[in-house]
PDB file of C-alpha atoms in Angstrom:
ATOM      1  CA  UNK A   2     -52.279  72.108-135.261  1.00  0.00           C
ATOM      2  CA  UNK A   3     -56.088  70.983-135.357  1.00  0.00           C
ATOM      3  CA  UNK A   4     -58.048  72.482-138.064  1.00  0.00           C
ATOM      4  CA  UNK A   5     -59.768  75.701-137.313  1.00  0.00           C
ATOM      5  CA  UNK A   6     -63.742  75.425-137.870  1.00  0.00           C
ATOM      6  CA  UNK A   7     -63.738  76.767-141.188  1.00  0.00           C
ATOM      7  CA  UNK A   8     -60.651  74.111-142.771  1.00  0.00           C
ATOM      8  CA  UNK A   9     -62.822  71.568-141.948  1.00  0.00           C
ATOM      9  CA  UNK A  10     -64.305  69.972-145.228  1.00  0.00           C
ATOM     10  CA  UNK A  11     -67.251  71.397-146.518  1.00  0.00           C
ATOM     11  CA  UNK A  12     -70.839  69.348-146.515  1.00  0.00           C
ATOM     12  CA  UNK A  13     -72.962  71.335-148.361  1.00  0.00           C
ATOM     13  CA  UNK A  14     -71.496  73.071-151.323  1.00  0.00           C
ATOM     14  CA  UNK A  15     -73.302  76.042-150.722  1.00  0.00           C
ATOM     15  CA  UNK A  16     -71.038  76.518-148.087  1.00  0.00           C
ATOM     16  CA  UNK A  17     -68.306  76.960-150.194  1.00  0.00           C
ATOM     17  CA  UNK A  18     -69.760  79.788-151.565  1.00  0.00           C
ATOM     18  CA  UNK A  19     -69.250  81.648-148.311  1.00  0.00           C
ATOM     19  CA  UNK A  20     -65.861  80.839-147.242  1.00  0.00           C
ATOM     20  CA  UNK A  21     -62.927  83.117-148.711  1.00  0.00           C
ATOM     21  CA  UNK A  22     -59.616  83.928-147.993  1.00  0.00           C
ATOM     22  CA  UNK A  23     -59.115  87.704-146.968  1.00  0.00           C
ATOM     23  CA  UNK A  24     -55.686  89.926-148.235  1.00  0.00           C
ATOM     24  CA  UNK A  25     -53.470  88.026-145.502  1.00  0.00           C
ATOM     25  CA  UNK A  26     -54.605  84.927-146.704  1.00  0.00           C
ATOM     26  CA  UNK A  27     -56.226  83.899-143.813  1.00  0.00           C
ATOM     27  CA  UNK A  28     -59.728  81.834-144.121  1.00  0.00           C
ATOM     28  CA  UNK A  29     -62.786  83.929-143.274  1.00  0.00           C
ATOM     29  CA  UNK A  30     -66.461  83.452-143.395  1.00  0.00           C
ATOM     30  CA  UNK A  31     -68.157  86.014-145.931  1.00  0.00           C
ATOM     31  CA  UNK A  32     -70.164  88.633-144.510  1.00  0.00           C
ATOM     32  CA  UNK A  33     -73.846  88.116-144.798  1.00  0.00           C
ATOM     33  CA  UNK A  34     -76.109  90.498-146.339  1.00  0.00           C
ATOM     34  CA  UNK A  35     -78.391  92.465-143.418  1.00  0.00           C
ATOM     35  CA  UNK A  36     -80.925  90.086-142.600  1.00  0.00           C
ATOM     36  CA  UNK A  37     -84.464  90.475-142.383  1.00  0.00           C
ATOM     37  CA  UNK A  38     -84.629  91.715-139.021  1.00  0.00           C
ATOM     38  CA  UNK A  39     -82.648  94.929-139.677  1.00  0.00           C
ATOM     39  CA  UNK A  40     -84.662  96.485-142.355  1.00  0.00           C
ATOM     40  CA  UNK A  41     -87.189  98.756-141.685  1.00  0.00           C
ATOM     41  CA  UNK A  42     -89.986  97.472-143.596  1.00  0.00           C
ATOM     42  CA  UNK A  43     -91.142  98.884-146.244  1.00  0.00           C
ATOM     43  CA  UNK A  44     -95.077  98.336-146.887  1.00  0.00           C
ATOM     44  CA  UNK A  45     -94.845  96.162-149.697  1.00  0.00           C
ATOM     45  CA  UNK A  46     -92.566  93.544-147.087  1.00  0.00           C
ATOM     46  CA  UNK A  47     -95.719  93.852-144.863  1.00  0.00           C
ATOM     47  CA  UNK A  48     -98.449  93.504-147.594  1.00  0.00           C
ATOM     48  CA  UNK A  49     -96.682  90.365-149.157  1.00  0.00           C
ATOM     49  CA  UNK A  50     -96.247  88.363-146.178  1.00  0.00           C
ATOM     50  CA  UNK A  51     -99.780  89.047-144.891  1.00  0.00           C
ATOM     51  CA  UNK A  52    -101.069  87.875-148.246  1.00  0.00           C
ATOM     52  CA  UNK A  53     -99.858  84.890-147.588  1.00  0.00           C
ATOM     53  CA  UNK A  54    -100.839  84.813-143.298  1.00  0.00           C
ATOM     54  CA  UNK A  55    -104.479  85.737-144.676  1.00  0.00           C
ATOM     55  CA  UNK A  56    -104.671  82.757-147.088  1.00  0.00           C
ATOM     56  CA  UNK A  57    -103.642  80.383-144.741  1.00  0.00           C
ATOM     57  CA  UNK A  58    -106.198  81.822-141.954  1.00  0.00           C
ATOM     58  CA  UNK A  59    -108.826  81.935-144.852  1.00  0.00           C
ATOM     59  CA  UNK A  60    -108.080  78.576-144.878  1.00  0.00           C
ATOM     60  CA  UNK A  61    -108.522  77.481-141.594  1.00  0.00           C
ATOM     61  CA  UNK A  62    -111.385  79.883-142.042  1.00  0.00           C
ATOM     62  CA  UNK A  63    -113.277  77.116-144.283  1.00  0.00           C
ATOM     63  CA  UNK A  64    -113.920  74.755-141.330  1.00  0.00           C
ATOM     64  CA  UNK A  65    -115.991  77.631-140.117  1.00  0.00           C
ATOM     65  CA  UNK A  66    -118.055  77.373-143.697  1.00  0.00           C
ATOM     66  CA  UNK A  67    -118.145  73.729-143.955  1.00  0.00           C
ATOM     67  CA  UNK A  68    -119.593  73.622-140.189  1.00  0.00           C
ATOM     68  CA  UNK A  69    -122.020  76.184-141.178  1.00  0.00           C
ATOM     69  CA  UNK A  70    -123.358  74.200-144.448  1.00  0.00           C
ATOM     70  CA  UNK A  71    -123.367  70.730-142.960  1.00  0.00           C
ATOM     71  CA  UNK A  72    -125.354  72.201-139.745  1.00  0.00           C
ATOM     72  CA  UNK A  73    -127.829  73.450-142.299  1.00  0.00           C
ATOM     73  CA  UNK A  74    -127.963  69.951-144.265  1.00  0.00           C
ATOM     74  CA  UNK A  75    -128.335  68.367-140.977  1.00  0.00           C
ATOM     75  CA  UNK A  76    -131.167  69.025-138.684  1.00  0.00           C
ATOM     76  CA  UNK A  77    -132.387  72.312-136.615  1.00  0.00           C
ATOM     77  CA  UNK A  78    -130.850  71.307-133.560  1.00  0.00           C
ATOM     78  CA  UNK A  79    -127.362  71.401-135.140  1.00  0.00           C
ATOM     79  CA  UNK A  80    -128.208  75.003-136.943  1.00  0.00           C
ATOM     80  CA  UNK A  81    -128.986  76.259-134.009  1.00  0.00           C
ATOM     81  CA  UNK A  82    -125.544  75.255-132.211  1.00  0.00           C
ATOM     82  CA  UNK A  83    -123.847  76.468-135.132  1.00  0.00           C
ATOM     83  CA  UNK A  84    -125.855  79.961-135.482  1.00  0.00           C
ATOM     84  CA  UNK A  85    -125.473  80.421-131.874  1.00  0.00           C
ATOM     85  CA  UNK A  86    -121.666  79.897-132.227  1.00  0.00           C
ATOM     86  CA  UNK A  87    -121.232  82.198-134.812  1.00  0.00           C
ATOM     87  CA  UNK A  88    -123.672  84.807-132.851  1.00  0.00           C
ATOM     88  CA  UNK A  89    -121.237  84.320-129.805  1.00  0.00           C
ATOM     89  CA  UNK A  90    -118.081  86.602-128.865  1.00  0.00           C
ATOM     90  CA  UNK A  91    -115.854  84.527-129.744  1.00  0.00           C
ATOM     91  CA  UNK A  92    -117.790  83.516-133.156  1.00  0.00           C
ATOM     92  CA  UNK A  93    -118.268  87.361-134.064  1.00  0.00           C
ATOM     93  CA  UNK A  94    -114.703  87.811-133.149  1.00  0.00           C
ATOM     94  CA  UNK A  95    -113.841  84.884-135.588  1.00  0.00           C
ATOM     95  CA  UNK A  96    -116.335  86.566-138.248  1.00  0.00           C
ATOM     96  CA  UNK A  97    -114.460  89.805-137.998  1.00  0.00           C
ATOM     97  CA  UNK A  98    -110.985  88.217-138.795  1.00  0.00           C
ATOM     98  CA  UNK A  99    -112.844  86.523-141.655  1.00  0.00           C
ATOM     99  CA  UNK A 100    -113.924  89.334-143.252  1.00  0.00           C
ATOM    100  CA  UNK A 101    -110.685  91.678-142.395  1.00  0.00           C
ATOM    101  CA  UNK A 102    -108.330  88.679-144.297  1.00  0.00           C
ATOM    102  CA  UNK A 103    -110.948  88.079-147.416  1.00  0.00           C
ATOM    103  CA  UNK A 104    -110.884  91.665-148.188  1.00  0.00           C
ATOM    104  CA  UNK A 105    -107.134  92.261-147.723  1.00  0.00           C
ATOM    105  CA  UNK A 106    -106.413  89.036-149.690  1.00  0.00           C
ATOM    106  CA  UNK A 107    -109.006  89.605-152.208  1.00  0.00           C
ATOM    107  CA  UNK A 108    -107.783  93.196-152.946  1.00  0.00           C
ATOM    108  CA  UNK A 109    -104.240  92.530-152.483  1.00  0.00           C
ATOM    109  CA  UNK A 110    -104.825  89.892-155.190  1.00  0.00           C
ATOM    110  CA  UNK A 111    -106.144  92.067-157.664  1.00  0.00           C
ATOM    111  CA  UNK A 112    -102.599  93.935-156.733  1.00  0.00           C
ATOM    112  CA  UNK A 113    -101.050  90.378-157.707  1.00  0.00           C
ATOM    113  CA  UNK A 114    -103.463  90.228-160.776  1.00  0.00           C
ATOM    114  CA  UNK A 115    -102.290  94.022-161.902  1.00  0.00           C
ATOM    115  CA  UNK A 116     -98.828  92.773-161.463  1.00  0.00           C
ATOM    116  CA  UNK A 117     -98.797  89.548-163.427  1.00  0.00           C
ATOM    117  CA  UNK A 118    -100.399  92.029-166.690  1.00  0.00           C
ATOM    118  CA  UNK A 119     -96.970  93.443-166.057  1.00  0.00           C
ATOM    119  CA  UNK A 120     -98.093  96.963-164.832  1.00  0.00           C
ATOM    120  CA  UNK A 121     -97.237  98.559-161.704  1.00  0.00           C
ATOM    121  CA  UNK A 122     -93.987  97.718-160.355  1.00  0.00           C
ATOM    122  CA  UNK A 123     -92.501 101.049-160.751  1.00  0.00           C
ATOM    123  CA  UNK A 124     -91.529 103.080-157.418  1.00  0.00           C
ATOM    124  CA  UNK A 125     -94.324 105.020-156.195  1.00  0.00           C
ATOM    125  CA  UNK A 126     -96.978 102.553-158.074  1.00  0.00           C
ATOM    126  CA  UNK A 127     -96.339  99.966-156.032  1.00  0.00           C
ATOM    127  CA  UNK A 128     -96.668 102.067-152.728  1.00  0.00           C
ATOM    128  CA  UNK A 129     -99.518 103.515-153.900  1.00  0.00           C
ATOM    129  CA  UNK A 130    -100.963 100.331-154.587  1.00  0.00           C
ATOM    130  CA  UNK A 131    -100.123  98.876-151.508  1.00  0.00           C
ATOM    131  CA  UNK A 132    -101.916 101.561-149.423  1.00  0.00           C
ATOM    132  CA  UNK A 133    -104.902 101.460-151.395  1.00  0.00           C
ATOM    133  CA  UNK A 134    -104.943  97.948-150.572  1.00  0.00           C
ATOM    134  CA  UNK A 135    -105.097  99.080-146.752  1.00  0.00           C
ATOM    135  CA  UNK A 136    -107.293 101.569-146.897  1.00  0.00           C
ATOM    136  CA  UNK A 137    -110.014  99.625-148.895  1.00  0.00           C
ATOM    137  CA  UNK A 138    -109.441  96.702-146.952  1.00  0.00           C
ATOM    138  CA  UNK A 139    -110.640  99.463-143.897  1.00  0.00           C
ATOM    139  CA  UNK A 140    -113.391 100.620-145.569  1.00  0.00           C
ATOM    140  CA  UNK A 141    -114.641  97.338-146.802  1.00  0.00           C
ATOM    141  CA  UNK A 142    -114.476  95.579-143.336  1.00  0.00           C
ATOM    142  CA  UNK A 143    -116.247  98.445-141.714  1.00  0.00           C
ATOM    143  CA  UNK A 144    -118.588  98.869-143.971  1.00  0.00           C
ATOM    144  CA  UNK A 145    -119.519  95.192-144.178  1.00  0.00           C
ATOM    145  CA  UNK A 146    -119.928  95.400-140.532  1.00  0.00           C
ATOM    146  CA  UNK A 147    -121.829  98.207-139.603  1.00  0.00           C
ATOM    147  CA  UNK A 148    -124.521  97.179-142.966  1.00  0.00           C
ATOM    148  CA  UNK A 149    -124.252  93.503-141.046  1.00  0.00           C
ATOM    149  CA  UNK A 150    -125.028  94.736-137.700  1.00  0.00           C
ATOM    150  CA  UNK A 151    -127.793  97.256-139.107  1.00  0.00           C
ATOM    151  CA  UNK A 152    -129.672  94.367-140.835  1.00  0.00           C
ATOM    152  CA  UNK A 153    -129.075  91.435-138.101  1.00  0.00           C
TER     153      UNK A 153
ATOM    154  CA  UNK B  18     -54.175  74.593-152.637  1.00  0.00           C
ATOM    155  CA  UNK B  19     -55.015  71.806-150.372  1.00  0.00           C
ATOM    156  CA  UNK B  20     -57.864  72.271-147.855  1.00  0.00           C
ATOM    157  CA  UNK B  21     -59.361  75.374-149.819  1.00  0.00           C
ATOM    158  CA  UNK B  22     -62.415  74.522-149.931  1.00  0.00           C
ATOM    159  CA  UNK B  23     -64.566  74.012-153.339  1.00  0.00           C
ATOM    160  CA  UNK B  24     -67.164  72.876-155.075  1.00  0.00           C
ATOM    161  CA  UNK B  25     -67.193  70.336-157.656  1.00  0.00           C
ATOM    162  CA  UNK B  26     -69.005  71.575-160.546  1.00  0.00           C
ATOM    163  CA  UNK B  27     -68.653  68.950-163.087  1.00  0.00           C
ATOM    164  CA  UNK B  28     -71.839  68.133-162.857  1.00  0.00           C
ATOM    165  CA  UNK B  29     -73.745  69.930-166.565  1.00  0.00           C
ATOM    166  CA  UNK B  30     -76.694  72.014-166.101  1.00  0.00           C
ATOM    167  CA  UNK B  31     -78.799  69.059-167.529  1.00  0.00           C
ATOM    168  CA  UNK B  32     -77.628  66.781-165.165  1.00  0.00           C
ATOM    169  CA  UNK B  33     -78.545  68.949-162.417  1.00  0.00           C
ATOM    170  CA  UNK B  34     -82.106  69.207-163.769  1.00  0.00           C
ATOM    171  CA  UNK B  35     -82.890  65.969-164.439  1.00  0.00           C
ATOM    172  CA  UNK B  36     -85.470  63.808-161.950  1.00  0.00           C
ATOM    173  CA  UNK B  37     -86.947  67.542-161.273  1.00  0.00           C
ATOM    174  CA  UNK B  38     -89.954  66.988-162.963  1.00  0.00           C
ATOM    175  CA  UNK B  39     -91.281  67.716-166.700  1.00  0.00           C
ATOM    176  CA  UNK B  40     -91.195  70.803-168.067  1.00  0.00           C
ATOM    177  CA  UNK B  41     -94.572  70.507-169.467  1.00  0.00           C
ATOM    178  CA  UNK B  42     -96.837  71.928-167.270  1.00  0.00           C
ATOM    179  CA  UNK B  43     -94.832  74.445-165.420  1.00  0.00           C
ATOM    180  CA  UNK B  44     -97.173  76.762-165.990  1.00  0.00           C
ATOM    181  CA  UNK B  45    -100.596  75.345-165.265  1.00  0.00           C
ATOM    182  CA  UNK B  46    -100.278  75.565-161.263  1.00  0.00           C
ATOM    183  CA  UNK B  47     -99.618  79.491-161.488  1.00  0.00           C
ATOM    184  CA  UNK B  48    -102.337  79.925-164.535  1.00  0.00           C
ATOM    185  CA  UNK B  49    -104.979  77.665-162.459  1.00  0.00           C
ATOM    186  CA  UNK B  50    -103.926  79.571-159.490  1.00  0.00           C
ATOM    187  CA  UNK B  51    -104.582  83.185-160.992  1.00  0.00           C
ATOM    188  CA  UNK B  52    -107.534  81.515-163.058  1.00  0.00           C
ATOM    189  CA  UNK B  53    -109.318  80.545-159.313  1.00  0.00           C
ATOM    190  CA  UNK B  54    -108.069  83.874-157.780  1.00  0.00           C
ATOM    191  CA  UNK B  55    -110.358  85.728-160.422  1.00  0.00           C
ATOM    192  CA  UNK B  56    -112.972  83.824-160.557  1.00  0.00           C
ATOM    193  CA  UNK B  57    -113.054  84.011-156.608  1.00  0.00           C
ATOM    194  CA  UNK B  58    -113.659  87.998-157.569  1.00  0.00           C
ATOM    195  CA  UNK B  59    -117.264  88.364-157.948  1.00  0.00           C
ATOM    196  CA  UNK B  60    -118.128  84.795-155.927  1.00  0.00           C
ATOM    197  CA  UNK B  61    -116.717  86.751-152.737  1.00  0.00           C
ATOM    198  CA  UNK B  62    -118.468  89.598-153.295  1.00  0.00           C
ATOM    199  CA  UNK B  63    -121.863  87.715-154.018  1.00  0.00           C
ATOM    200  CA  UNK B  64    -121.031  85.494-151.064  1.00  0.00           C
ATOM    201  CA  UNK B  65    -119.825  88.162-148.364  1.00  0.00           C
ATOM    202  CA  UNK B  66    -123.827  89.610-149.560  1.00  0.00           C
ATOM    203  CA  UNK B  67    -125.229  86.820-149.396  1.00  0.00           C
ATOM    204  CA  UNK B  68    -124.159  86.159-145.280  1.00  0.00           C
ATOM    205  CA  UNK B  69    -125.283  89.698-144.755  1.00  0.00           C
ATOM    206  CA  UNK B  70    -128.576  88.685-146.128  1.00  0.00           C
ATOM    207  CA  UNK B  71    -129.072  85.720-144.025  1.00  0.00           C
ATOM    208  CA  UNK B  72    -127.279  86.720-141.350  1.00  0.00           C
ATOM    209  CA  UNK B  73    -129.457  85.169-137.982  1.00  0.00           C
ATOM    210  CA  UNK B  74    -131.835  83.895-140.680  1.00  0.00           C
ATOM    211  CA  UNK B  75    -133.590  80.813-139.686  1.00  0.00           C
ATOM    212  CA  UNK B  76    -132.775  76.927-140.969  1.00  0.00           C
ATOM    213  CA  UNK B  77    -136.104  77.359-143.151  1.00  0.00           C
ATOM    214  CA  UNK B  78    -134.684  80.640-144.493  1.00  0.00           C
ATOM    215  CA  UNK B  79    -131.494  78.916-145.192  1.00  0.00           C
ATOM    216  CA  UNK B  80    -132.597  76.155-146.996  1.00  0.00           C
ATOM    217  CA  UNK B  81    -135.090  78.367-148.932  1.00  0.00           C
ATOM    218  CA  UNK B  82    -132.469  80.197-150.047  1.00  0.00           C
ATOM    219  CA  UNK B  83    -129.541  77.286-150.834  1.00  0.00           C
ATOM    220  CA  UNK B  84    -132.704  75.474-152.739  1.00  0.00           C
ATOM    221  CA  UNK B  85    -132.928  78.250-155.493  1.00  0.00           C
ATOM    222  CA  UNK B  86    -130.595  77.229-158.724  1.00  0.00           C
ATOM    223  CA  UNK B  87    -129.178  79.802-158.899  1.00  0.00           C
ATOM    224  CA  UNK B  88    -127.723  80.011-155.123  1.00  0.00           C
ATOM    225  CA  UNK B  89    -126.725  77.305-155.389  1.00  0.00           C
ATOM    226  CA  UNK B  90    -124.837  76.599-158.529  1.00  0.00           C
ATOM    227  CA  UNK B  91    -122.859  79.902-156.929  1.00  0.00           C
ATOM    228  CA  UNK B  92    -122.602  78.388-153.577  1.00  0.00           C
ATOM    229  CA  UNK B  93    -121.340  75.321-155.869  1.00  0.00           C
ATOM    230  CA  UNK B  94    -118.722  77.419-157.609  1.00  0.00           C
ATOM    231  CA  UNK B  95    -117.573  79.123-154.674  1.00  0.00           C
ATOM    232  CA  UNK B  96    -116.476  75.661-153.131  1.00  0.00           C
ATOM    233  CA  UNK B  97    -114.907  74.341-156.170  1.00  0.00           C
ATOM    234  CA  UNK B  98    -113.065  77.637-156.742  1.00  0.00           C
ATOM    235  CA  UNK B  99    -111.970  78.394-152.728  1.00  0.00           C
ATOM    236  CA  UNK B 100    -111.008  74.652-152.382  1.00  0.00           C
ATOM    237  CA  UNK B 101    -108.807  74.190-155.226  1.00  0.00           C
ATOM    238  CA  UNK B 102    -107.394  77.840-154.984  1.00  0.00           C
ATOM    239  CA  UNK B 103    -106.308  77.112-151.061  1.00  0.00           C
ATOM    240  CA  UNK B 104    -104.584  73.645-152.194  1.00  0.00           C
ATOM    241  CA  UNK B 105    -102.569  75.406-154.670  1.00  0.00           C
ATOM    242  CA  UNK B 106    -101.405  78.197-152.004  1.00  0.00           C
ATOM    243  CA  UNK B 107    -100.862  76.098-149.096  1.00  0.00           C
ATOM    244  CA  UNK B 108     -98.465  73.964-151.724  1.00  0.00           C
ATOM    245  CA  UNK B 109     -96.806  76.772-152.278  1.00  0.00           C
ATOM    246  CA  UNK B 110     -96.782  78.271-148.796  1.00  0.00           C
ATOM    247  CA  UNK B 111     -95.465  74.454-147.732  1.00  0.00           C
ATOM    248  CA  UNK B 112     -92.687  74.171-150.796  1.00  0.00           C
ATOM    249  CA  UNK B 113     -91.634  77.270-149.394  1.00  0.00           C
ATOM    250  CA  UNK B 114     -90.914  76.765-145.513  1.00  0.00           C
ATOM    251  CA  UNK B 115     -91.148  73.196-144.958  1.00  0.00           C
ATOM    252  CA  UNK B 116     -87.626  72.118-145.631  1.00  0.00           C
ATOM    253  CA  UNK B 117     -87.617  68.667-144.156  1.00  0.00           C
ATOM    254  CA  UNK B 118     -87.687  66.429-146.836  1.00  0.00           C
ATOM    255  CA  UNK B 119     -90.643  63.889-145.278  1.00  0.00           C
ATOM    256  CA  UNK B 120     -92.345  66.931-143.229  1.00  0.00           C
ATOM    257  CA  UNK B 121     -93.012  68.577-146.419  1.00  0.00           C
ATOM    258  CA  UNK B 122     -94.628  65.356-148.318  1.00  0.00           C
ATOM    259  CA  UNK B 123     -96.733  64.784-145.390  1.00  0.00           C
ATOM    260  CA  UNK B 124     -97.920  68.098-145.170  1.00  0.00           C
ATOM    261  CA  UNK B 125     -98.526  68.656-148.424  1.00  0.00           C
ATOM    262  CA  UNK B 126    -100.403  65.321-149.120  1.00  0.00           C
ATOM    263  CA  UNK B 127    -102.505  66.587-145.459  1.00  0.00           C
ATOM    264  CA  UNK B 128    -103.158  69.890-147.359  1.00  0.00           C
ATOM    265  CA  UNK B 129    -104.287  68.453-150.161  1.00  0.00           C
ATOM    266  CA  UNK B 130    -106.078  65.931-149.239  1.00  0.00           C
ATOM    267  CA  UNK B 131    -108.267  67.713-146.490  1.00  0.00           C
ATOM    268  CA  UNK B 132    -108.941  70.395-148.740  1.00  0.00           C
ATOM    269  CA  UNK B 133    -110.150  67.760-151.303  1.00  0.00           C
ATOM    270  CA  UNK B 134    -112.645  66.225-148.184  1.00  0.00           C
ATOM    271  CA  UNK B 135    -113.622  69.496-146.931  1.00  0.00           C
ATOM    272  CA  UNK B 136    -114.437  70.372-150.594  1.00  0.00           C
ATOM    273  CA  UNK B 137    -116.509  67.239-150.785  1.00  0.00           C
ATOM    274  CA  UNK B 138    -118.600  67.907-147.317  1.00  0.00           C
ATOM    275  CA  UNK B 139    -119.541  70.849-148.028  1.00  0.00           C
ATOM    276  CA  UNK B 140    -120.469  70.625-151.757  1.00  0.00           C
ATOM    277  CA  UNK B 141    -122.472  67.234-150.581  1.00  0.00           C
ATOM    278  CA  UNK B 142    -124.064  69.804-147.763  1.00  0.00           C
ATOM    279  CA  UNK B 143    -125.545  72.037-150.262  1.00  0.00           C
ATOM    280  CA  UNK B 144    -126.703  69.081-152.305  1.00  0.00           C
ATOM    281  CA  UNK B 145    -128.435  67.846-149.695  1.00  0.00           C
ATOM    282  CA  UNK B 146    -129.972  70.989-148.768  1.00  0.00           C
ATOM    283  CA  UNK B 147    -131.020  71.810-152.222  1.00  0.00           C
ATOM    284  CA  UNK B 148    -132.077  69.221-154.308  1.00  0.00           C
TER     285      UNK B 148
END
């Protein structure tokens, strides 16, 4: 009789780790913990992973800044194409995500901050946390935005 | 027991560690990381200000403004701090999801080596503008 799929030898040993033999002494595949896709996520699942998504868009978000500087070093013509970007839909649109992910990664890494002084991990600290992180990360961009329009 | 599979665990702990790197600065890549984080704090704020202040400001206005010290030692700081703080997460973000033993040098030389020229650009930018 051929070997079934899980008597064939093992490549990785992590594998190992998942293949048992059940009461009848039959070979079986361990059952996997849920995976992510079944929880329902709790905020602090959503908060982490945009902390990263907004550092990595902050990032891409520096091109933006070092367009904007080397315009400025260069010559009028090339401010102007720049400013007139950035005073475009699609620049103001661009803006707005700027500002949205600085403030939600800025505040959400004062959240980090907090935690790496060891305080705040207990259960309704860390959802409070988390929310205040939202809702000033709200406020902020708003704020910024109706001030910017106001004065531009 | 034949064909159960197993795994072969002679192998001691220190063996298993070894060629992983040195111990000795474990540490400095999360401190510099939380280090750049806070001094990011205040530069943000001073910085997200700042655009508000010039925002559709003219070249002149610009340049004015880049030329005073003490703009621009901020501006200065700002670029050190954001560049080196971005390296350090996208290494992480890359040690984390890029499994692919090649992939994952590349990207994170690419990483760190256009955040190093972009860092460059833009502090020679403000140089250029100020002094």
């Amino acid at each position: 009789m051929a070997p079934t799929e899980l008597e064939r030898p093992v490549k990785d040993v992590r594998e190992a780790l998942m293949v048992a033999r059940n009461t009848n002494g039959q070979l079986v595949r361990r059952p996997l913990s849920p995976h992510v896709q079944i929880y329902r996520w709790p905020i602090s699942m959503a908060l982490s992973i945009l902390h990263r998504v907004t550092g990595v868009a902050l990032g891409v978000g520096t091109l933006l800044l070092t367009w904007w500087l080397v315009a400025a070093a260069s010559s009028d013509a090339a401010f102007a194409t720049a400013q007139a970007f950035i005073g475009s839909a699609l620049g103001l649109l661009l803006l707005f995500g700027w500002s949205f992910a600085l403030f939600f990664h800025l505040y959400s890494g004062v959240r980090h901050l907090v935690w790496d002084a060891g305080i705040g991990f207990e259960s309704p600290a860390y959802n409070i946390t988390g929310w205040a992180v939202v809702i000033a990360t709200g406020v902020s961009t708003i704020l910024v935005w109706l001030i910017g329009l106001a004065v531009w | 027991m034949a064909g159960v599979p197993h795994i072969d665990m002679l192998r001691s702990p220190l063996a298993r560690a070894r060629g992983l790197g040195s111990a000795k600065a474990g540490s400095t890549h999360w401190r510099m990381q939380r280090t750049t984080g806070l001094a990011l704090l205040p530069l943000s704020f001073w910085f997200i200000f700042s655009a508000i202040h010039l925002a559709g400001a003219s070249r002149q206005a610009v340049v004015d403004w880049l030329s005073a010290p003490l703009p621009m030692v901020l501006m200065l700081a700002l670029i050190v701090a954001t560049f080196h703080h971005l390296q350090m997460g996208l290494q992480v973000v890359i040690e984390d999801y890029v499994h692919q033993e090649a992939a994952k040098i590349v990207s994170l030389l690419l990483a760190r080596g256009l955040s190093w020229l972009l860092a460059l650009v833009c502090i020679v930018s403000v140089l250029k503008i100020g002094l």
